[in-house]
Every structure is written in structure tokens, then in C-alpha cells.
PDB file of C-alpha atoms in Angstrom:
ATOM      1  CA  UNK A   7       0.000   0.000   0.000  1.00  0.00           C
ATOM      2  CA  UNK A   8       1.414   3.684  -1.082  1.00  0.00           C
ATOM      3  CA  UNK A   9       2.451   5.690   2.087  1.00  0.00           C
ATOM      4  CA  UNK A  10      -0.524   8.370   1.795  1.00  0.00           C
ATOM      5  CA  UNK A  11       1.054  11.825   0.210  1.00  0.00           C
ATOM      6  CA  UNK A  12       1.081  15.101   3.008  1.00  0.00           C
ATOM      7  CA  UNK A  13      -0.993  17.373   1.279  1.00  0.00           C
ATOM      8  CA  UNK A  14      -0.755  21.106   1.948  1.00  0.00           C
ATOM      9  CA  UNK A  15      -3.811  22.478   0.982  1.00  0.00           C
ATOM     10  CA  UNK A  16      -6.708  24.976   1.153  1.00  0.00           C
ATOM     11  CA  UNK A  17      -9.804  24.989  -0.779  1.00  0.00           C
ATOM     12  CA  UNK A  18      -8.666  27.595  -3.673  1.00  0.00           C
ATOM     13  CA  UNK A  19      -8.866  26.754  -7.725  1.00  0.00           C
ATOM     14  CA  UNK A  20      -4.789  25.893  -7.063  1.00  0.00           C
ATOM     15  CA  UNK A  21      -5.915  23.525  -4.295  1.00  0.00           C
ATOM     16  CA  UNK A  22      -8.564  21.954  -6.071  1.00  0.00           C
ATOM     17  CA  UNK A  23      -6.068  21.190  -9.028  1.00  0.00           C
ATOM     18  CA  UNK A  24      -4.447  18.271  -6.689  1.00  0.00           C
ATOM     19  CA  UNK A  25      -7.309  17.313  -4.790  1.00  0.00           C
ATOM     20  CA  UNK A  26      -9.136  16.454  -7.732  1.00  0.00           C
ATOM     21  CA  UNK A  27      -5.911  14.791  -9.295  1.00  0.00           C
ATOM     22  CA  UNK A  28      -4.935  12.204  -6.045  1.00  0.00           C
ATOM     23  CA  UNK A  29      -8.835  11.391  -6.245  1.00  0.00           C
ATOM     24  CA  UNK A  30      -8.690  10.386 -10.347  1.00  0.00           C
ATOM     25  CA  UNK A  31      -5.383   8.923  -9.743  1.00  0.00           C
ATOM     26  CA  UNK A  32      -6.739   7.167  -6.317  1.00  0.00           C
ATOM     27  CA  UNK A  33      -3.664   8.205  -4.701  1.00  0.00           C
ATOM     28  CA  UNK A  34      -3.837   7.780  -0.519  1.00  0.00           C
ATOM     29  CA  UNK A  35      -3.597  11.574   0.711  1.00  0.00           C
ATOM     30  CA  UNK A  36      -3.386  13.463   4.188  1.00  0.00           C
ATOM     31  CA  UNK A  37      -5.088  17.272   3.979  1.00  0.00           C
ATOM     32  CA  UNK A  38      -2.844  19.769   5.826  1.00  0.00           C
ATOM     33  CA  UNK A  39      -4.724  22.775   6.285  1.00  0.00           C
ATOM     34  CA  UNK A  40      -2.727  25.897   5.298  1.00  0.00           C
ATOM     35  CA  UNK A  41      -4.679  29.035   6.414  1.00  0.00           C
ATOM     36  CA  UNK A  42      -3.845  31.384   3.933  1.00  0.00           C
ATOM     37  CA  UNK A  43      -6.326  34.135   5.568  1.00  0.00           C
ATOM     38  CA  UNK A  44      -4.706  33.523   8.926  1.00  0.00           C
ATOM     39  CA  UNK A  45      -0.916  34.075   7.576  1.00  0.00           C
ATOM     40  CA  UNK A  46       0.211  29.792   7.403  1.00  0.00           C
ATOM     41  CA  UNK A  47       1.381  29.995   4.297  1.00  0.00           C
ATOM     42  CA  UNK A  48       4.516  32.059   6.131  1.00  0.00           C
ATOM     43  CA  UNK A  49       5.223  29.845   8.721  1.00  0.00           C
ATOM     44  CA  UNK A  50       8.615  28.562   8.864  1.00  0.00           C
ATOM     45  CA  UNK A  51       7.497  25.031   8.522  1.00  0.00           C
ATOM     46  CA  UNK A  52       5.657  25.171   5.343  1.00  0.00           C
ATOM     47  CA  UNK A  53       8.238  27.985   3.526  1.00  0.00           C
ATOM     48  CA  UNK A  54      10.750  24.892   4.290  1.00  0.00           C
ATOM     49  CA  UNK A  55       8.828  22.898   1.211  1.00  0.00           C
ATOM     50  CA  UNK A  56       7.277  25.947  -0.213  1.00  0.00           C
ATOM     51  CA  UNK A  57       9.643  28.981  -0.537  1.00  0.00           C
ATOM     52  CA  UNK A  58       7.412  30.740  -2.570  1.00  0.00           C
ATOM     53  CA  UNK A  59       4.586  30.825   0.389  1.00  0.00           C
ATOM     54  CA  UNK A  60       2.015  29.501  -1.812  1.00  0.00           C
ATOM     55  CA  UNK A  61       0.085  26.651  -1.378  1.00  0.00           C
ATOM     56  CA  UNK A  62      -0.632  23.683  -2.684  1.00  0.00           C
ATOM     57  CA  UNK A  63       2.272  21.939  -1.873  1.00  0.00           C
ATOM     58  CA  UNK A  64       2.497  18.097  -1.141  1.00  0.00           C
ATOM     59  CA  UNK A  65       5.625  15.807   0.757  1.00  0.00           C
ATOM     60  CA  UNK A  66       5.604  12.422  -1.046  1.00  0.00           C
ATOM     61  CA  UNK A  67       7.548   9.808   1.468  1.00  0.00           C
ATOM     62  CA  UNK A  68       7.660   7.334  -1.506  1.00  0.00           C
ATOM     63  CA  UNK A  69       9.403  10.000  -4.019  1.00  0.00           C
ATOM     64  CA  UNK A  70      12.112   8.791  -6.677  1.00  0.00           C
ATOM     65  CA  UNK A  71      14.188   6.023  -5.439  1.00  0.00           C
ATOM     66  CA  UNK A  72      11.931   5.560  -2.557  1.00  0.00           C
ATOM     67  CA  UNK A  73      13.137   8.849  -0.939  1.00  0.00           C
ATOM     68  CA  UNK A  74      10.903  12.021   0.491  1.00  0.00           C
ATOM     69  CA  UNK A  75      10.125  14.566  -1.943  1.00  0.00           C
ATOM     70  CA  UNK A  76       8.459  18.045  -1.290  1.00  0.00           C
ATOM     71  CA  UNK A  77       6.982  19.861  -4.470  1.00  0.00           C
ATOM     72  CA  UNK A  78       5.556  23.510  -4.847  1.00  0.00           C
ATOM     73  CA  UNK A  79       3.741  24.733  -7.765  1.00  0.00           C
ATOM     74  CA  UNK A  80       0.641  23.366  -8.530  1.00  0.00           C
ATOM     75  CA  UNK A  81       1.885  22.681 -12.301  1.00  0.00           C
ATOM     76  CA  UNK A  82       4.854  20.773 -10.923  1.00  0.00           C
ATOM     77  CA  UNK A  83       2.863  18.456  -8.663  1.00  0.00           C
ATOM     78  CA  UNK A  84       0.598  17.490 -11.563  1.00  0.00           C
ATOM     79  CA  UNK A  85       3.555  16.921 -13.853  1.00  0.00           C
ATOM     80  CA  UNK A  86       5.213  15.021 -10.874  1.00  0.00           C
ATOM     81  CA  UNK A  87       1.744  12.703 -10.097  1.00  0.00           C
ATOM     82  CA  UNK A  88       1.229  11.953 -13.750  1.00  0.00           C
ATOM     83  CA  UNK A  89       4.813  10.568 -14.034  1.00  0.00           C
ATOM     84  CA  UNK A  90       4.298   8.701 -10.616  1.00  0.00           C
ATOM     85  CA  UNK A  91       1.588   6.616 -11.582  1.00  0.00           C
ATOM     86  CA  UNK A  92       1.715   7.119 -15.505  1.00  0.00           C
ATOM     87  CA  UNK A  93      -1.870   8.234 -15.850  1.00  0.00           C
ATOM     88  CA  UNK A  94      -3.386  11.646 -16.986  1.00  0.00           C
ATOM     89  CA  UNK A  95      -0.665  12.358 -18.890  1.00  0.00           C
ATOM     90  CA  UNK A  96      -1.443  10.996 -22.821  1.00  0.00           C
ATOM     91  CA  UNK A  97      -0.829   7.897 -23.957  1.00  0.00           C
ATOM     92  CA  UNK A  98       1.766   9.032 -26.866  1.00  0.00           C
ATOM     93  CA  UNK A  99       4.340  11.671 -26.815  1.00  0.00           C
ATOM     94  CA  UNK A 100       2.293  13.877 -29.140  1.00  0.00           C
ATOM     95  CA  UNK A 101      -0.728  13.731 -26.916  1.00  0.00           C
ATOM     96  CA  UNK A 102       2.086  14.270 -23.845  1.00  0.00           C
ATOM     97  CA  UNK A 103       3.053  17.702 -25.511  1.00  0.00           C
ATOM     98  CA  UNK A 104      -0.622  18.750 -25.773  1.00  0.00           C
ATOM     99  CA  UNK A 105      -1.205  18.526 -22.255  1.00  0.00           C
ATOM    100  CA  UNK A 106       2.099  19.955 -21.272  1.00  0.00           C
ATOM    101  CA  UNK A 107       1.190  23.234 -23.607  1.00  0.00           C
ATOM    102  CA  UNK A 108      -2.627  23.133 -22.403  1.00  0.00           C
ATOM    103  CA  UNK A 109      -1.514  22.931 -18.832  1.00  0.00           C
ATOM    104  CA  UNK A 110       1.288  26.058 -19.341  1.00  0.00           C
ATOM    105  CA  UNK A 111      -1.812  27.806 -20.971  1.00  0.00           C
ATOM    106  CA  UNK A 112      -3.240  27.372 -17.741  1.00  0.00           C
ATOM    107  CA  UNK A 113      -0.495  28.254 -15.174  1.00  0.00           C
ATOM    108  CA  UNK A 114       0.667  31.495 -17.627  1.00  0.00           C
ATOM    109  CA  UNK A 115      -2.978  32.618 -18.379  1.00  0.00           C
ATOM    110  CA  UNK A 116      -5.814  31.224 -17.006  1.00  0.00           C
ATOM    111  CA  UNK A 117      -4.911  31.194 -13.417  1.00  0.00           C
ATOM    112  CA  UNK A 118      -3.249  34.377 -13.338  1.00  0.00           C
ATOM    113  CA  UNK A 119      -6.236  36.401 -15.441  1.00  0.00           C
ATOM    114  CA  UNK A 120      -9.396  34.306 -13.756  1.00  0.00           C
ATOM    115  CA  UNK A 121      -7.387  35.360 -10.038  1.00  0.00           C
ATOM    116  CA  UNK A 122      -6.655  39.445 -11.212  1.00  0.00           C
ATOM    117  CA  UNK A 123     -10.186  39.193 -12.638  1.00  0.00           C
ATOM    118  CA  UNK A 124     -11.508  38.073  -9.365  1.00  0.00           C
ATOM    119  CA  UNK A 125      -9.773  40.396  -7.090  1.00  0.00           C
ATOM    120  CA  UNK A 126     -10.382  43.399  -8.884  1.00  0.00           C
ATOM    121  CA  UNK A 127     -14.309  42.780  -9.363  1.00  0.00           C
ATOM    122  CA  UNK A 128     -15.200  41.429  -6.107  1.00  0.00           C
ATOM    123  CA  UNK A 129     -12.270  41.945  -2.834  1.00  0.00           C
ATOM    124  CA  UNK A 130     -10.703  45.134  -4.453  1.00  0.00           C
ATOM    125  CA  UNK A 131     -13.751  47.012  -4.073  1.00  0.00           C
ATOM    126  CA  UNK A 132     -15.046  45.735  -0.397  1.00  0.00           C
ATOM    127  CA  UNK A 133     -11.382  46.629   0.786  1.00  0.00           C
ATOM    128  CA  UNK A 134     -11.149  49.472   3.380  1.00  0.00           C
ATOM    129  CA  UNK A 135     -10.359  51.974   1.667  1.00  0.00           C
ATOM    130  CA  UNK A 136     -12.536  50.570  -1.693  1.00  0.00           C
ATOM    131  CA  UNK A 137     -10.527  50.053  -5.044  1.00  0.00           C
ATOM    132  CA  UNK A 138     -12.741  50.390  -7.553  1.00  0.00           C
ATOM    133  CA  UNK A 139     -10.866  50.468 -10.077  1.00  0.00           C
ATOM    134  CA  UNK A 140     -13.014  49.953 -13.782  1.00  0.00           C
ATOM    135  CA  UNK A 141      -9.789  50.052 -16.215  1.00  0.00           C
ATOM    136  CA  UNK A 142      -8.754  47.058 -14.050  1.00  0.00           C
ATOM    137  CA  UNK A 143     -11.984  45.190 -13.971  1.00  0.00           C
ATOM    138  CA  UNK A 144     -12.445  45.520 -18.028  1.00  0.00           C
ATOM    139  CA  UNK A 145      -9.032  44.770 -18.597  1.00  0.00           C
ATOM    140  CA  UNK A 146      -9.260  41.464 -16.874  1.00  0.00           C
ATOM    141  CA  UNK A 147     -12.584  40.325 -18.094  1.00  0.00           C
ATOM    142  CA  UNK A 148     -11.719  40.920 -21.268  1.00  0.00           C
ATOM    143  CA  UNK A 149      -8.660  38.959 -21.184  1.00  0.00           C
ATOM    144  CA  UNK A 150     -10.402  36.196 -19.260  1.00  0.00           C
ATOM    145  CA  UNK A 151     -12.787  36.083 -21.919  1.00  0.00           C
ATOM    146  CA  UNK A 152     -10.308  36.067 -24.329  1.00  0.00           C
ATOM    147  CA  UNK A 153      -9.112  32.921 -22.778  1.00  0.00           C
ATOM    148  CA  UNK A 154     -12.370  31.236 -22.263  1.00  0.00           C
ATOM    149  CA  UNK A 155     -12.795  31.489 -26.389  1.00  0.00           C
ATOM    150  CA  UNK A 156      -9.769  30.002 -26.727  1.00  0.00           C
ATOM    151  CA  UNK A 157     -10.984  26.628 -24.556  1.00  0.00           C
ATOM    152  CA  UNK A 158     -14.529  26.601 -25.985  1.00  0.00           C
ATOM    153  CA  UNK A 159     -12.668  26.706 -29.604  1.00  0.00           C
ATOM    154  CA  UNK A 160      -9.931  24.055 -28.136  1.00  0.00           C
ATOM    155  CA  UNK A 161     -13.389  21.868 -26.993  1.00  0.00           C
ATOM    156  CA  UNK A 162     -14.947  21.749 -29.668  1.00  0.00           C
ATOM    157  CA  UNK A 163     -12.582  19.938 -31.263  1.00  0.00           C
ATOM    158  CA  UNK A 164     -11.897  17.262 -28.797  1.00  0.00           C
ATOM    159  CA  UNK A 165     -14.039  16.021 -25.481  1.00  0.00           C
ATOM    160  CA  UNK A 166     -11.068  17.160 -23.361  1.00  0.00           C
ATOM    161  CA  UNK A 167      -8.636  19.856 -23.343  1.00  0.00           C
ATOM    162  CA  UNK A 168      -5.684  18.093 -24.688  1.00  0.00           C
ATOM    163  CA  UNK A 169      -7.455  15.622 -26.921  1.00  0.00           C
ATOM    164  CA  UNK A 170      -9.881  13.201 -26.691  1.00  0.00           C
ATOM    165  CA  UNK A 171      -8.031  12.020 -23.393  1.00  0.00           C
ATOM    166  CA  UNK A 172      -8.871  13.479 -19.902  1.00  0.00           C
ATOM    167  CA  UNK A 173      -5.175  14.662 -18.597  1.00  0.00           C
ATOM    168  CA  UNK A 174      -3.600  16.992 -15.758  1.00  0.00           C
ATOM    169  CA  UNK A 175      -4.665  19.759 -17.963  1.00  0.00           C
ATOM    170  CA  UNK A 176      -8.369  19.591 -17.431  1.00  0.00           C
ATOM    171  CA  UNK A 177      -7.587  18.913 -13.916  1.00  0.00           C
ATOM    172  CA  UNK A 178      -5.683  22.109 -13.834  1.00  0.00           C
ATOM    173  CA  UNK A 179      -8.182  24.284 -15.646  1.00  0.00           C
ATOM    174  CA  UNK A 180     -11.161  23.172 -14.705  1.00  0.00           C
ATOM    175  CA  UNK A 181     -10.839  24.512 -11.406  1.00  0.00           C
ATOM    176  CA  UNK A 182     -10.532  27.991 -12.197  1.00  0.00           C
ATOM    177  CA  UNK A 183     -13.243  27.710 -15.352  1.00  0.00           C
ATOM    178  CA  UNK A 184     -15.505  26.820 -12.707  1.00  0.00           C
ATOM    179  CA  UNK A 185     -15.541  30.270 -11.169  1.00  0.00           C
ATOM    180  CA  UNK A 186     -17.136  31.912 -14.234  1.00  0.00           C
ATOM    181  CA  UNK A 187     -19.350  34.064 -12.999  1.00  0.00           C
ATOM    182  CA  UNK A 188     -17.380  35.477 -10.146  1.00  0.00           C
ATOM    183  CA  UNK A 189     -14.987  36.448 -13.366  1.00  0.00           C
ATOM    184  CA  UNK A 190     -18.468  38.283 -14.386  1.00  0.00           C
ATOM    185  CA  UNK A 191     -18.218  35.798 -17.972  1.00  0.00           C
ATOM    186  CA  UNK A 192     -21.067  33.995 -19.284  1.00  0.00           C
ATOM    187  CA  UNK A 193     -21.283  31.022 -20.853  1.00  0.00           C
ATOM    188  CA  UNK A 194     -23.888  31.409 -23.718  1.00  0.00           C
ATOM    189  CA  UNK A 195     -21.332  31.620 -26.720  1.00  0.00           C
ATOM    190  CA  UNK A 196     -19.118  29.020 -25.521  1.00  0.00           C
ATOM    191  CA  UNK A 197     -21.443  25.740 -25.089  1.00  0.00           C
ATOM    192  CA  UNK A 198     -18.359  23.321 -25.502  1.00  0.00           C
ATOM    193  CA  UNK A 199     -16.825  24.850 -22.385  1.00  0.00           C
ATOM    194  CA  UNK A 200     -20.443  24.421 -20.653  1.00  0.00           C
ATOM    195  CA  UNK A 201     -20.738  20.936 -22.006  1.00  0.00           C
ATOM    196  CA  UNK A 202     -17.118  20.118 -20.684  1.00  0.00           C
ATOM    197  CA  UNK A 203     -17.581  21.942 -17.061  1.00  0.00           C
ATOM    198  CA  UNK A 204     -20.972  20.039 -16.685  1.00  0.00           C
ATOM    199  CA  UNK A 205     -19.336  16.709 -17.563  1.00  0.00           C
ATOM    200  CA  UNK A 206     -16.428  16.595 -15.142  1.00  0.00           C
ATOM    201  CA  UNK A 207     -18.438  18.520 -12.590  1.00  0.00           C
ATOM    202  CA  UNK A 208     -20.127  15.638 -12.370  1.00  0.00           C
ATOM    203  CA  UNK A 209     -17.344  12.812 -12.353  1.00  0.00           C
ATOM    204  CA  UNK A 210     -16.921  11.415  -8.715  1.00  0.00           C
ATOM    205  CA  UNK A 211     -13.707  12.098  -8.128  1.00  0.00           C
ATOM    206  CA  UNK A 212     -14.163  15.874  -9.371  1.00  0.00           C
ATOM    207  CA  UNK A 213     -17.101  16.180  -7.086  1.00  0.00           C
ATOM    208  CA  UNK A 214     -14.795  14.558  -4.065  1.00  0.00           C
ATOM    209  CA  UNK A 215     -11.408  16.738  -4.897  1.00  0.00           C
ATOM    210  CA  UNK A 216     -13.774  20.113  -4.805  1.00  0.00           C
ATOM    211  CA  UNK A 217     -15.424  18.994  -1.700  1.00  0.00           C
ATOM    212  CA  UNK A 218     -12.195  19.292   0.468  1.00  0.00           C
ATOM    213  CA  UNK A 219     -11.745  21.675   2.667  1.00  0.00           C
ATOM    214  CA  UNK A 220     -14.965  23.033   2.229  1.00  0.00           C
ATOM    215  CA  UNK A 221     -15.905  23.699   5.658  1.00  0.00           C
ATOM    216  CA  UNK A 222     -12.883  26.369   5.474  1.00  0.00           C
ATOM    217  CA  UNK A 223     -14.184  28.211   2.730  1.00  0.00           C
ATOM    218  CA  UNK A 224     -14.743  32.000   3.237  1.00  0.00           C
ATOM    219  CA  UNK A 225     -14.686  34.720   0.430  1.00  0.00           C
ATOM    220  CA  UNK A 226     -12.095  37.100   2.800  1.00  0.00           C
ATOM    221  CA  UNK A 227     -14.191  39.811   1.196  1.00  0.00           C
ATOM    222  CA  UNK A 228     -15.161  41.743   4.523  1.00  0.00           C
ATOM    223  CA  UNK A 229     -12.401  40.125   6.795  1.00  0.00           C
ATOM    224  CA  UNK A 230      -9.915  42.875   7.165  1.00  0.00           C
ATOM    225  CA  UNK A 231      -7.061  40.880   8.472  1.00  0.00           C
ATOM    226  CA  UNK A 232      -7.034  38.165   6.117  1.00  0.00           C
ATOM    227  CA  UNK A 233      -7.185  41.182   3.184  1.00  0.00           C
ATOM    228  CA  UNK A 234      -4.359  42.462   4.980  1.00  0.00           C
ATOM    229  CA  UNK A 235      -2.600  39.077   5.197  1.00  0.00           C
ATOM    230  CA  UNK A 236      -3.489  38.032   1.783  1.00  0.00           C
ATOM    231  CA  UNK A 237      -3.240  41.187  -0.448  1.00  0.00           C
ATOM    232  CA  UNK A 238      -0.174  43.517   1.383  1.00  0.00           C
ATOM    233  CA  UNK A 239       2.146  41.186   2.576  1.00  0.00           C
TER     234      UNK A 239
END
């Protein structure tokens, strides 16, 4: 039996990414909680395996030649889990280097634009003092949209991001795609995207990764130390 992996997580569209990802892969995991509101992401004991202070991050006791391993970077633990247990990641190494592009669309674009998009429409403006700031907020949905065109084009060629395959890449994206209308996007011109988010929103082991940690979920919109924390540190 695989030693379970020490997962370092809290329910974000990063988090999600390797929650969902141990479920599909049936991996044995261990939730840490890292309260990113409360400052844990800057205690010394999770900056030793994530320097960055971000979380995800996961320890794997049965790493490469049966050693410990500690990864950061939500990207990097996919990459990492598909190699470990050879799923998720293509069966060919043409289908390998569409998910490896789809999934850099995702860490490069989608994450980045869907998160700006999301501050700047809904925390900016509750913080004290307000930032409402509407270059910012149309400069983000717009480029969010942008990106969503992109995937609806990319899906209706093929049932999954990459291919015809599910792969780290949906597992990566969907997550964040999810969040839609927080981005303030809709969903009526892209009905590939909508058929793909309805389909894995309804796989098991989509519907258990998203589930974690959900009794820790709070928007941070009115709590004024967590802004603090979270956006000026």
C-alpha cells in the first residue's frame, strides 16, 4: 500500500487542481490545512517545502528512489503525479506535448487572469479603503474572456482539453473555469466549455477533490485581516 502523500492544501482553484488529481489517480492523501487568511502559508514550517509561500504543496515519502520529496507549484505536482503513476498524462508523446502546452496555458494565463479578474471585481472594491478600479476590472474580463474562447474553440474539437483524453490539464483548468461568474463571464457563446464543465463537474472524483476543505471556505471579502494578510504582505 502507497504511504498516503502530506498534502498542503486549502480549498482555492490551485488547491482543487491536486485534490481532484490524487482522487482520479486514487492516490492515498493526508489534507494539511494551510490558512492562507490567517498568515500559514509564512510559517517557517511550510516555507521549508514551499519557498514561494504559496500553497498547494504536497511531501511524497515514496518520491524517486523511494526517498521524500516536497513539491511547490501546482503545475509541478501534476507533472510530478502523472509521471508517478503514468496516468493523466497521454498515452503518446504527441498527446504528452498537448497537455504539457494546455496545462502552461493554464499556469501562464488562465490562473493568473481568472485570479486578477476576481480580485479586482469582487475583494478590491469591499477593501477598506474601496478600489474600484473599472480600467482594471475591463481589462481582466476581457482577457479572461479572451481565454475562455480560446478553450470553448480548443473543446470543440476534442471532449477534453488536450485531446480526446482526460489529462492533468483539465484537472488544472477546470478549477478555475468553474468560477465563471465570479470572473463576471457567461457562458452562452461558448457551449463546448459548458458541455465540458458540466461533464467533469459531475465525475466522482471531481465532485470529491472540490469537496475538500470546504468547511474552510470563506470569500475574505469583509475580513480585514485576512485582506491584509493576503493582499499587502
Amino acid at each position: 500500500m502507497t504511504a498516503p502523500i502530506d498534502l498542503f492544501y486549502w480549498p482555492t482553484p490551485n488547491g482543487k487542481k491536486i485534490t481532484v488529481a490524487l482522487e482520479e489517480m486514487g492516490l492515498p492523501y493526508t489534507v494539511h490545512p494551510v490558512n492562507i487568511g490567517a498568515g500559514d502559508q509564512f510559517k517557517p514550517e511550510f516555507l521549508a517545502i514551499a519557498p514561494n509561500n504559496r500553497m498547494p504543496a504536497i511531501t511524497d515519502p515514496d518520491g524517486p528512489d523511494g526517498q521524500p520529496v516536497s513539491i511547490f507549484e501546482s503545475g509541478a505536482i501534476l507533472q510530478y503525479l502523472a509521471r508517478k503513476t503514468g496516468q493523466f498524462c497521454g498515452p503518446t508523446e504527441r498527446d504528452r506535448i498537448a497537455v504539457d502546452q494546455w496545462l502552461m496555458w493554464q499556469m501562464g494565463g488562465v490562473g493568473p487572469m481568472a485570479g486578477q479578474a476576481h480580485h479586482f471585481l469582487t475583494y478590491a472594491p469591499a477593501m477598506d479603503p474601496p478600489h474600484d478600479l473599472p480600467y482594471a476590472k475591463e481589462r481582466y474580463k476581457r482577457e479572461v474572456a479572451r481565454l475562455y474562447g480560446v478553450l470553448d474553440r480548443q473543446l470543440a474539437k476534442h471532449a477534453y482539453v488536450a485531446g480526446d483524453f482526460l489529462s492533468i490539464a483539465d484537472f488544472a483548468i477546470w478549477p478555475w473555469a468553474m468560477g465563471w461568474q465570479g470572473q463576471q463571464q457567461t457562458l452562452d457563446d461558448k457551449p463546448h466549455m459548458k458541455r465540458w464543465l458540466d461533464e467533469l463537474a459531475a465525475r466522482p472524483a471531481f465532485v470529491a477533490g472540490a469537496a475538500v476543505g470546504a468547511e474552510h471556505r470563506n470569500t475574505n471579502t469583509t475580513d480585514r485581516k485576512a485582506q491584509e494578510i493576503l493582499f499587502k504582505r
